[in-house]
Short mmCIF file of C-alpha atoms and ligand atoms in Angstrom, two decimals:
data_model
loop_
_atom_site.label_atom_id
_atom_site.label_comp_id
_atom_site.label_asym_id
_atom_site.label_seq_id
_atom_site.Cartn_x
_atom_site.Cartn_y
_atom_site.Cartn_z
CA MET A 1 -12.29 -24.41 7.94
CA ARG A 2 -8.43 -24.98 7.77
CA VAL A 3 -7.13 -21.40 5.78
CA LEU A 4 -3.85 -21.04 5.43
CA ILE A 5 -3.18 -17.17 4.50
CA SER A 6 0.02 -16.66 1.60
CA GLY A 7 1.58 -13.18 3.23
CA SER A 8 2.18 -12.05 6.33
CA GLY A 9 1.05 -7.98 4.98
CA ILE A 10 -1.67 -5.55 6.27
CA ALA A 11 -4.63 -7.39 4.01
CA GLY A 12 -3.56 -11.25 5.23
CA LEU A 13 -2.71 -10.31 8.58
CA THR A 14 -6.51 -8.51 8.81
CA LEU A 15 -7.55 -11.63 7.28
CA ALA A 16 -5.88 -14.07 9.93
CA TYR A 17 -7.57 -12.30 12.78
CA TRP A 18 -11.19 -11.74 11.50
CA LEU A 19 -10.76 -15.75 10.50
CA HIS A 20 -9.93 -16.96 14.02
CA GLN A 21 -12.47 -13.92 15.19
CA TYR A 22 -15.03 -16.58 13.79
CA GLY A 23 -14.23 -19.35 14.90
CA HIS A 24 -11.65 -20.47 12.12
CA THR A 25 -7.70 -21.86 12.65
CA PRO A 26 -5.93 -19.50 9.82
CA LEU A 27 -2.46 -19.79 9.56
CA VAL A 28 -0.51 -17.50 7.83
CA ILE A 29 2.80 -17.77 6.15
CA GLU A 30 5.26 -15.69 4.97
CA GLN A 31 7.79 -15.05 2.36
CA ALA A 32 10.20 -12.50 4.65
CA GLU A 33 12.72 -14.60 7.54
CA ALA A 34 10.76 -11.98 10.65
CA ILE A 35 8.30 -9.07 10.62
CA ARG A 36 10.27 -6.05 8.80
CA ARG A 37 11.06 -2.71 10.82
CA GLY A 38 11.61 0.47 8.13
CA GLY A 39 9.88 0.99 4.66
CA TYR A 40 7.44 3.39 4.19
CA ALA A 41 4.94 5.82 5.41
CA PHE A 42 1.45 5.84 4.33
CA ASP A 43 -2.00 8.36 5.10
CA PHE A 44 -3.97 6.51 6.88
CA TYR A 45 -8.05 6.69 7.24
CA GLY A 46 -11.61 5.83 5.38
CA THR A 47 -12.20 1.93 4.84
CA GLY A 48 -8.24 1.37 7.14
CA TYR A 49 -9.70 3.44 10.38
CA ASP A 50 -12.64 2.07 10.31
CA VAL A 51 -11.82 -1.99 10.38
CA ALA A 52 -8.91 -1.44 13.05
CA GLU A 53 -11.36 -0.01 14.76
CA ARG A 54 -13.57 -3.07 15.53
CA MET A 55 -10.44 -5.02 15.89
CA GLY A 56 -9.66 -2.21 19.10
CA LEU A 57 -6.64 -0.76 17.41
CA ILE A 58 -7.39 3.00 16.79
CA SER A 59 -5.15 3.94 20.17
CA THR A 60 -2.04 1.62 19.82
CA LEU A 61 -1.70 3.45 16.22
CA GLN A 62 -2.49 6.96 17.51
CA GLN A 63 0.54 5.99 19.60
CA GLN A 64 2.48 4.99 17.11
CA GLN A 65 1.39 8.10 14.58
CA ILE A 66 4.24 9.66 12.10
CA ARG A 67 4.44 13.57 14.10
CA LEU A 68 3.66 15.08 10.29
CA ASP A 69 2.69 18.58 11.22
CA ALA A 70 2.41 19.94 7.04
CA ILE A 71 2.90 18.25 3.70
CA SER A 72 3.92 21.64 1.34
CA TYR A 73 5.53 21.34 -2.63
CA MET A 74 8.39 23.56 -2.70
CA GLY A 75 9.43 26.15 -5.39
CA ALA A 76 13.57 25.87 -6.74
CA SER A 77 14.12 28.24 -4.65
CA GLY A 78 13.39 25.94 -1.77
CA LYS A 79 10.15 28.06 0.07
CA PRO A 80 6.66 26.02 0.11
CA TYR A 81 4.04 27.94 -3.01
CA ALA A 82 1.30 25.80 -0.88
CA THR A 83 1.03 24.05 1.71
CA LEU A 84 -1.57 21.38 4.06
CA ASN A 85 -1.29 21.60 7.29
CA THR A 86 -2.47 17.95 8.97
CA THR A 87 -5.07 19.62 10.83
CA LEU A 88 -6.67 20.41 7.70
CA MET A 89 -6.58 16.82 6.53
CA ARG A 90 -7.45 15.61 9.80
CA LYS A 91 -10.64 18.11 9.25
CA VAL A 92 -10.97 16.86 5.57
CA MET A 93 -10.92 12.91 7.29
CA HIS A 94 -13.60 14.19 10.27
CA ASP A 95 -10.50 13.97 12.81
CA ARG A 96 -10.35 9.95 11.64
CA TYR A 97 -6.68 10.42 9.64
CA MET A 98 -3.27 9.69 10.83
CA SER A 99 0.36 8.53 9.01
CA LEU A 100 1.84 5.81 10.27
CA MET A 101 4.61 3.45 8.79
CA HIS A 102 3.60 0.60 7.13
CA TRP A 103 5.68 -1.97 10.01
CA THR A 104 4.30 0.48 12.37
CA LEU A 105 0.40 -1.09 10.90
CA GLU A 106 2.31 -5.00 10.26
CA GLU A 107 3.43 -5.24 13.71
CA ALA A 108 -0.13 -3.20 14.75
CA LEU A 109 -2.07 -6.09 13.82
CA TYR A 110 0.94 -9.34 14.22
CA ASN A 111 -0.11 -8.15 17.59
CA THR A 112 -3.03 -8.99 17.72
CA ILE A 113 -2.77 -12.28 16.40
CA VAL A 114 0.38 -13.55 17.79
CA ASN A 115 -1.44 -15.54 20.76
CA ASP A 116 -3.59 -17.27 18.96
CA VAL A 117 -2.52 -17.55 14.69
CA GLU A 118 0.39 -19.64 13.13
CA VAL A 119 2.79 -17.65 10.98
CA ARG A 120 5.70 -18.76 9.21
CA TYR A 121 8.43 -17.23 8.23
CA GLY A 122 10.55 -17.72 5.99
CA ARG A 123 7.84 -20.00 3.87
CA SER A 124 6.25 -19.37 0.75
CA LEU A 125 4.14 -21.61 -1.64
CA THR A 126 5.66 -24.25 -4.41
CA ALA A 127 2.85 -25.31 -6.34
CA VAL A 128 -1.12 -25.50 -5.85
CA LYS A 129 -3.26 -28.03 -6.69
CA SER A 130 -7.47 -27.14 -5.59
CA SER A 131 -9.93 -30.02 -5.85
CA PRO A 132 -13.63 -29.91 -4.85
CA GLU A 133 -12.57 -31.40 -0.69
CA GLU A 134 -9.76 -29.68 -0.79
CA VAL A 135 -6.65 -26.98 -1.88
CA SER A 136 -3.60 -28.75 -1.91
CA VAL A 137 0.15 -26.91 -1.87
CA THR A 138 3.74 -27.11 -1.03
CA PHE A 139 5.71 -25.44 0.20
CA ASN A 140 9.51 -24.61 -0.60
CA ASP A 141 11.05 -26.94 2.05
CA GLY A 142 9.73 -29.34 0.12
CA THR A 143 6.12 -30.08 2.44
CA THR A 144 3.10 -30.67 1.70
CA GLU A 145 -0.71 -29.77 3.38
CA ALA A 146 -3.52 -29.54 2.62
CA TYR A 147 -6.00 -27.00 3.79
CA ASP A 148 -10.12 -26.42 3.31
CA LEU A 149 -9.04 -22.59 1.09
CA LEU A 150 -5.62 -21.12 0.37
CA VAL A 151 -5.88 -17.56 0.73
CA GLY A 152 -3.12 -15.51 -1.61
CA ALA A 153 -3.16 -12.33 0.16
CA ASP A 154 0.92 -12.04 -0.99
CA GLY A 155 0.96 -8.72 -2.27
CA VAL A 156 1.75 -7.03 -6.03
CA HIS A 157 3.34 -9.60 -7.09
CA SER A 158 1.85 -12.14 -5.65
CA ASN A 159 3.28 -16.07 -5.81
CA THR A 160 -0.71 -17.54 -5.72
CA ARG A 161 -2.26 -15.65 -7.95
CA HIS A 162 1.19 -16.75 -10.45
CA LEU A 163 0.96 -20.40 -9.20
CA VAL A 164 -2.95 -20.75 -9.75
CA PHE A 165 -3.88 -17.91 -12.77
CA ARG A 166 -1.24 -16.61 -15.08
CA ALA A 167 1.55 -14.76 -15.02
CA GLU A 168 1.33 -11.37 -12.91
CA LYS A 169 1.97 -9.57 -17.77
CA HIS A 170 -1.45 -11.05 -17.43
CA PHE A 171 -2.73 -9.00 -15.63
CA GLN A 172 -0.49 -5.24 -15.22
CA HIS A 173 -1.46 -2.13 -15.67
CA TYR A 174 1.53 -0.16 -15.77
CA LEU A 175 0.87 3.54 -15.07
CA GLY A 176 3.83 4.76 -16.78
CA TYR A 177 5.70 5.35 -13.68
CA THR A 178 8.26 4.31 -11.05
CA PHE A 179 9.55 5.55 -7.50
CA ALA A 180 11.93 4.36 -4.70
CA SER A 181 12.02 5.06 -1.51
CA TYR A 182 14.89 5.52 1.47
CA PRO A 183 16.09 6.10 4.57
CA LEU A 184 18.68 8.67 5.82
CA PRO A 185 19.38 10.75 8.76
CA ASP A 186 17.69 14.53 8.90
CA HIS A 187 20.69 16.92 7.34
CA TYR A 188 18.21 18.91 5.26
CA GLY A 189 15.78 19.99 8.90
CA ILE A 190 12.53 18.30 7.42
CA GLY A 191 11.76 18.10 10.60
CA ARG A 192 8.22 17.42 10.79
CA ASN A 193 7.56 18.04 7.68
CA TRP A 194 6.84 16.57 3.70
CA ASN A 195 8.07 18.83 1.49
CA ASN A 196 7.59 17.90 -2.23
CA TYR A 197 9.35 19.25 -5.37
CA ILE A 198 8.32 18.98 -8.80
CA GLU A 199 9.65 18.94 -12.85
CA PRO A 200 8.43 17.63 -14.93
CA GLY A 201 8.01 13.88 -14.92
CA ARG A 202 10.08 13.96 -11.69
CA LEU A 203 8.81 14.28 -8.32
CA ALA A 204 11.80 14.18 -5.01
CA SER A 205 10.35 14.34 -1.70
CA ALA A 206 11.27 14.26 1.92
CA TYR A 207 8.48 13.28 5.36
CA CYS A 208 9.23 12.37 8.79
CA SER A 209 9.38 9.05 9.80
CA ASN A 210 9.06 8.03 13.72
CA ASN A 211 12.60 7.23 14.63
CA ASP A 212 13.51 10.49 15.59
CA GLY A 213 15.80 12.68 13.15
CA GLU A 214 15.08 10.13 10.21
CA ILE A 215 13.34 11.15 7.30
CA ILE A 216 12.15 8.82 4.26
CA THR A 217 13.65 10.31 0.67
CA PHE A 218 10.81 9.67 -1.74
CA LEU A 219 11.10 9.69 -5.68
CA ILE A 220 9.39 9.23 -8.19
CA TRP A 221 9.45 9.49 -12.18
CA LYS A 222 7.78 8.66 -15.53
CA THR A 223 9.40 5.95 -17.35
CA ALA A 224 8.35 3.45 -20.61
CA ASN A 225 11.51 1.21 -18.42
CA GLN A 226 9.52 -0.93 -16.80
CA ASP A 227 11.93 -3.52 -15.69
CA TYR A 228 13.53 -5.35 -12.70
CA ILE A 229 16.36 -2.90 -11.33
CA PRO A 230 18.90 -4.55 -9.25
CA ARG A 231 19.78 -3.70 -5.90
CA GLU A 232 23.43 -2.62 -6.53
CA GLN A 233 22.47 -0.71 -9.62
CA ARG A 234 19.64 1.84 -7.47
CA LEU A 235 21.47 4.31 -6.52
CA ALA A 236 23.20 5.06 -9.84
CA HIS A 237 20.22 4.94 -11.45
CA LEU A 238 18.72 7.27 -9.43
CA HIS A 239 21.95 9.73 -10.35
CA GLN A 240 20.96 9.69 -13.89
CA VAL A 241 17.18 10.24 -13.50
CA PHE A 242 17.28 13.11 -10.81
CA ALA A 243 20.61 14.68 -12.30
CA GLY A 244 20.53 17.96 -13.18
CA MET A 245 17.29 18.11 -10.29
CA GLY A 246 16.62 21.19 -8.50
CA TRP A 247 16.08 21.42 -4.33
CA ILE A 248 17.48 19.17 -2.13
CA THR A 249 18.05 16.11 -4.02
CA SER A 250 21.11 16.20 -5.39
CA ARG A 251 21.65 16.47 -1.08
CA LEU A 252 19.63 13.16 -1.01
CA LEU A 253 21.38 11.26 -3.37
CA ASP A 254 25.04 12.15 -2.77
CA ASP A 255 23.60 11.09 1.54
CA VAL A 256 23.22 7.54 0.42
CA SER A 257 25.28 5.28 2.82
CA ASP A 258 26.50 1.72 0.66
CA SER A 259 24.78 0.53 3.53
CA THR A 260 21.12 1.90 2.51
CA ALA A 261 18.31 -0.66 1.29
CA ILE A 262 16.84 1.87 -1.38
CA PHE A 263 13.11 -0.35 -2.56
CA MET A 264 12.40 0.28 -6.09
CA ASP A 265 9.00 -0.81 -7.91
CA THR A 266 6.72 0.20 -10.83
CA VAL A 267 3.16 1.95 -10.09
CA THR A 268 1.17 -0.94 -11.44
CA GLN A 269 -2.39 -2.16 -10.88
CA ILE A 270 -3.54 -5.10 -11.59
CA HIS A 271 -6.76 -5.86 -13.42
CA MET A 272 -7.62 -9.90 -13.02
CA PRO A 273 -11.45 -11.10 -14.44
CA THR A 274 -12.22 -12.79 -11.00
CA TRP A 275 -10.84 -12.39 -8.14
CA HIS A 276 -10.66 -16.73 -7.30
CA SER A 277 -11.14 -19.85 -8.37
CA GLY A 278 -12.21 -23.00 -7.40
CA ARG A 279 -11.43 -22.99 -3.23
CA VAL A 280 -8.70 -19.82 -4.33
CA VAL A 281 -9.02 -16.97 -3.44
CA LEU A 282 -7.05 -13.77 -3.36
CA VAL A 283 -7.02 -9.96 -1.40
CA GLY A 284 -6.10 -7.19 -1.46
CA ASP A 285 -2.84 -5.45 -4.30
CA ALA A 286 -2.73 -9.24 -4.96
CA CYS A 287 -6.11 -8.70 -6.87
CA GLY A 288 -6.88 -4.93 -6.92
CA CYS A 289 -3.82 -3.19 -6.77
CA PRO A 290 -4.67 0.27 -6.96
CA THR A 291 -0.76 1.55 -7.01
CA LEU A 292 0.62 4.21 -3.76
CA ILE A 293 -1.15 6.65 -6.09
CA SER A 294 -4.36 5.84 -4.82
CA GLY A 295 -3.54 6.17 -1.61
CA GLN A 296 -5.79 3.60 -0.78
CA GLY A 297 -4.34 0.51 -1.00
CA ALA A 298 -3.40 -0.23 2.40
CA SER A 299 -7.72 0.09 3.53
CA MET A 300 -8.57 -1.44 0.26
CA ALA A 301 -6.27 -4.62 1.52
CA MET A 302 -7.67 -4.02 5.19
CA GLY A 303 -11.27 -3.11 3.48
CA GLY A 304 -11.15 -6.79 1.25
CA ALA A 305 -9.77 -9.42 3.81
CA TYR A 306 -12.29 -8.00 6.81
CA LEU A 307 -15.79 -8.50 4.14
CA LEU A 308 -13.79 -11.88 3.01
CA ALA A 309 -13.49 -13.24 6.66
CA LYS A 310 -16.83 -12.01 7.45
CA ALA A 311 -18.43 -13.45 4.12
CA LEU A 312 -16.98 -16.99 5.14
CA HIS A 313 -19.05 -16.58 7.56
CA GLU A 314 -22.46 -15.01 6.77
CA THR A 315 -22.31 -17.57 3.90
CA PHE A 316 -23.08 -21.77 4.03
CA ASN A 317 -20.29 -22.10 1.53
CA TYR A 318 -17.39 -20.92 0.44
CA GLU A 319 -17.82 -20.32 -3.44
CA ASP A 320 -21.46 -18.33 -2.02
CA ALA A 321 -19.26 -16.65 0.02
CA PHE A 322 -16.27 -16.09 -3.00
CA LEU A 323 -18.95 -14.30 -5.21
CA ARG A 324 -20.22 -11.93 -2.21
CA TYR A 325 -16.80 -10.53 -1.39
CA GLU A 326 -16.32 -10.22 -4.65
CA GLN A 327 -19.46 -8.67 -6.06
CA GLN A 328 -19.20 -6.37 -2.42
CA VAL A 329 -15.57 -5.13 -3.17
CA ARG A 330 -15.01 -5.39 -6.35
CA PRO A 331 -16.73 -1.79 -7.51
CA HIS A 332 -14.71 0.07 -5.09
CA VAL A 333 -11.98 -0.74 -6.47
CA GLU A 334 -11.82 -0.21 -9.74
CA LYS A 335 -13.52 2.35 -9.11
CA ARG A 336 -10.03 3.63 -6.92
CA GLN A 337 -7.82 1.86 -10.49
CA LYS A 338 -9.51 4.66 -12.01
CA LYS A 339 -9.67 8.14 -10.63
CA THR A 340 -6.21 6.55 -9.89
CA GLN A 341 -4.85 5.77 -13.33
CA ASP A 342 -6.53 9.84 -13.72
CA SER A 343 -4.33 11.13 -10.66
CA ALA A 344 -1.48 9.67 -13.07
CA LYS A 345 -2.31 11.14 -16.36
CA ARG A 346 -2.38 14.02 -14.05
CA PHE A 347 0.52 14.69 -12.73
CA ASP A 348 1.69 13.83 -15.84
CA SER A 349 2.28 17.13 -16.49
CA ASN A 350 5.60 17.21 -19.39
CA SER A 351 5.32 20.56 -20.04
CA LEU A 352 6.31 24.06 -17.63
CA LEU A 353 3.09 25.42 -18.31
CA GLY A 354 1.13 21.86 -17.06
CA LEU A 355 3.13 22.56 -13.90
CA CYS A 356 2.30 26.18 -13.49
CA ILE A 357 -1.31 25.05 -13.91
CA GLN A 358 -0.42 22.62 -10.66
CA GLN A 359 0.84 24.93 -8.72
CA LEU A 360 -1.82 27.30 -9.26
CA MET A 361 -4.32 24.92 -8.11
CA MET A 362 -2.79 23.39 -5.68
CA ARG A 363 -2.21 27.29 -3.86
CA ILE A 364 -5.97 27.68 -3.79
CA LEU A 365 -7.01 24.55 -3.15
CA LEU A 366 -5.00 23.75 -0.09
CA ARG A 367 -7.46 25.60 2.00
CA ASP A 368 -10.84 25.78 4.86
CA SER A 369 -13.17 27.12 2.68
CA PHE A 370 -12.37 23.55 0.28
CA ILE A 371 -12.35 21.23 2.51
CA ARG A 372 -15.26 19.39 0.55
CA LEU A 373 -13.54 18.85 -2.87
CA LEU A 374 -10.47 17.82 -0.68
CA ARG A 375 -12.87 15.35 1.13
CA GLN A 376 -13.70 13.79 -2.43
CA HIS A 377 -10.03 14.29 -3.67
CA PHE A 378 -8.69 11.92 -1.05
CA GLY A 379 -11.77 9.48 -1.38
CA GLY A 380 -11.60 9.43 2.52
CA GLU A 381 -15.36 7.39 2.56
CA SER A 382 -15.27 4.20 3.84
CA ILE A 383 -16.71 0.93 1.49
CA LEU A 384 -17.62 -1.21 5.37
C1 LIG B 1 5.69 4.35 -1.23
C2 LIG B 1 4.20 3.75 -0.77
C3 LIG B 1 3.58 3.98 -0.73
C4 LIG B 1 2.29 4.20 -0.46
N1 LIG B 1 1.92 4.80 0.23
C5 LIG B 1 -0.01 4.39 0.77
C6 LIG B 1 -1.01 5.17 1.49
O1 LIG B 1 -0.51 6.24 1.47
N2 LIG B 1 -2.06 4.94 1.62
C7 LIG B 1 -2.64 3.50 1.98
O2 LIG B 1 -3.34 3.33 1.63
N3 LIG B 1 -2.20 2.66 0.94
C8 LIG B 1 -0.56 3.39 0.61
N4 LIG B 1 0.67 2.59 -0.63
C9 LIG B 1 -0.03 1.13 -1.45
C10 LIG B 1 0.04 0.03 0.28
O3 LIG B 1 1.18 -0.30 1.72
C11 LIG B 1 -0.85 -1.53 0.23
O4 LIG B 1 -1.89 -1.54 -0.62
C12 LIG B 1 -0.65 -2.33 1.20
O5 LIG B 1 0.34 -2.81 1.84
C13 LIG B 1 -1.45 -4.01 0.92
O6 LIG B 1 -1.63 -4.60 0.79
P1 LIG B 1 -1.20 -6.39 1.03
O7 LIG B 1 -1.58 -7.08 2.82
O8 LIG B 1 -2.07 -6.53 -0.39
O9 LIG B 1 0.94 -7.08 0.50
P2 LIG B 1 0.91 -6.13 0.81
O10 LIG B 1 2.05 -5.57 2.38
O11 LIG B 1 2.65 -5.70 0.34
O12 LIG B 1 1.94 -7.48 1.62
C14 LIG B 1 2.54 -8.52 1.28
C15 LIG B 1 3.10 -10.06 1.87
O13 LIG B 1 3.14 -11.01 1.22
C16 LIG B 1 4.50 -11.46 1.55
N5 LIG B 1 4.60 -12.11 0.66
C17 LIG B 1 5.26 -11.88 -1.15
N6 LIG B 1 5.46 -12.32 -1.33
C18 LIG B 1 4.79 -13.77 -1.21
C19 LIG B 1 5.56 -15.53 -0.92
N7 LIG B 1 5.80 -15.77 -2.05
N8 LIG B 1 5.44 -16.51 -0.22
C20 LIG B 1 4.42 -15.89 0.70
N9 LIG B 1 4.94 -14.71 1.62
C21 LIG B 1 4.82 -13.50 0.10
C22 LIG B 1 5.16 -9.87 1.85
O14 LIG B 1 6.95 -10.12 1.95
C23 LIG B 1 4.45 -9.05 2.27
O15 LIG B 1 5.18 -9.47 3.99
C24 LIG B 1 1.59 2.91 -0.27
C25 LIG B 1 2.70 1.55 -0.59
C26 LIG B 1 4.52 1.39 -1.11
C27 LIG B 1 4.43 1.76 -1.54
#
């Protein structure tokens, strides 16, 4: 089958690999002009780790993982009051855990298909028409082509979803937070750590990337405002939101240069009544974004893509495959989305008392004796 995949992110590339393995002909389009480096880091374990293992990627990823020693929660004085060392984290995840830059995983996935699958950069869809026989698409250069299937793997703000289903506002479920992330040189002695500082309704953190001497700043705050903030206004906005915040927060903002790209987005889940329509199906954040708070988005994207390709391989027609894929993956996605909504409420300790209770809990929980509880908390079980 000729399958067009919109989006060369984690879900799109994983799907392209498995479809090719099963003898199909995928073609990937990506709106970015080239494969991107930079961005943010994430925890990689559970389902994502399992799929990467089946793709033979573990040793490549291990070589490029971030050498993180510890995740600490800092007091206003600058001293940590709770620390989770990554040795404990590895124990929690049965030694199947890595801290990766998003681009490291994307690049490793890309390298698995580079010789076998065409990837067209700078391309997106402007129109889609699905009939019982084929799906006809128009690209942003005005050309039109027909495929057997179209898969929307174009992330939380999916264009495919917008063109084939409905506008984003019909499916978005805002969790009440906005976040920002950007790189800086490590002038703060972060070293191989991930340091977090929390005040009611806002969190500032900094962690090492896999480039020597570079850190990634991550800021998240509670706000009712979901409006898109243009790039040129982002720094001023952050200064406003984080004014008076303790720890090294003001330095993390003062040191941003004009050329620093600040990534900013809302923490928004996607809830849809169905993930497929005719010959079009969605995968990853496009249909079930659990958000960054879940720590499971990449895993769900890879697991979903793997199970979609498998369903297409094992069933007689695409309708049965889409149904099977959705039946297998949706319950896991919904479970994580629900858990994430609860976590988002817990983080919402707008009072100092709530914050103190949270700090106390962390001091108690981040120890060897609570490994089982931690395992449940991180939801590291695989869906495969
Ligand atoms: C700060 C942060 C921290 C995170 N931490 C974790 C974590 O610890 N663990 C975890 O598992 N997950 C984490 N996540 C979530 C994880 O990154 C996502 O869930 C995952 O990347 C989803 O994969 P995807 O392929 O569905 O979407 P994406 O990775 O977003 O890929 C979508 C692709 O589609 C492309 N695209 C968009 N629009 C178009 C268009 N119109 N035409 C063509 N292409 C298009 C995009 O450029 C992109 O390449 C985090 C996310 C963020 C932002």
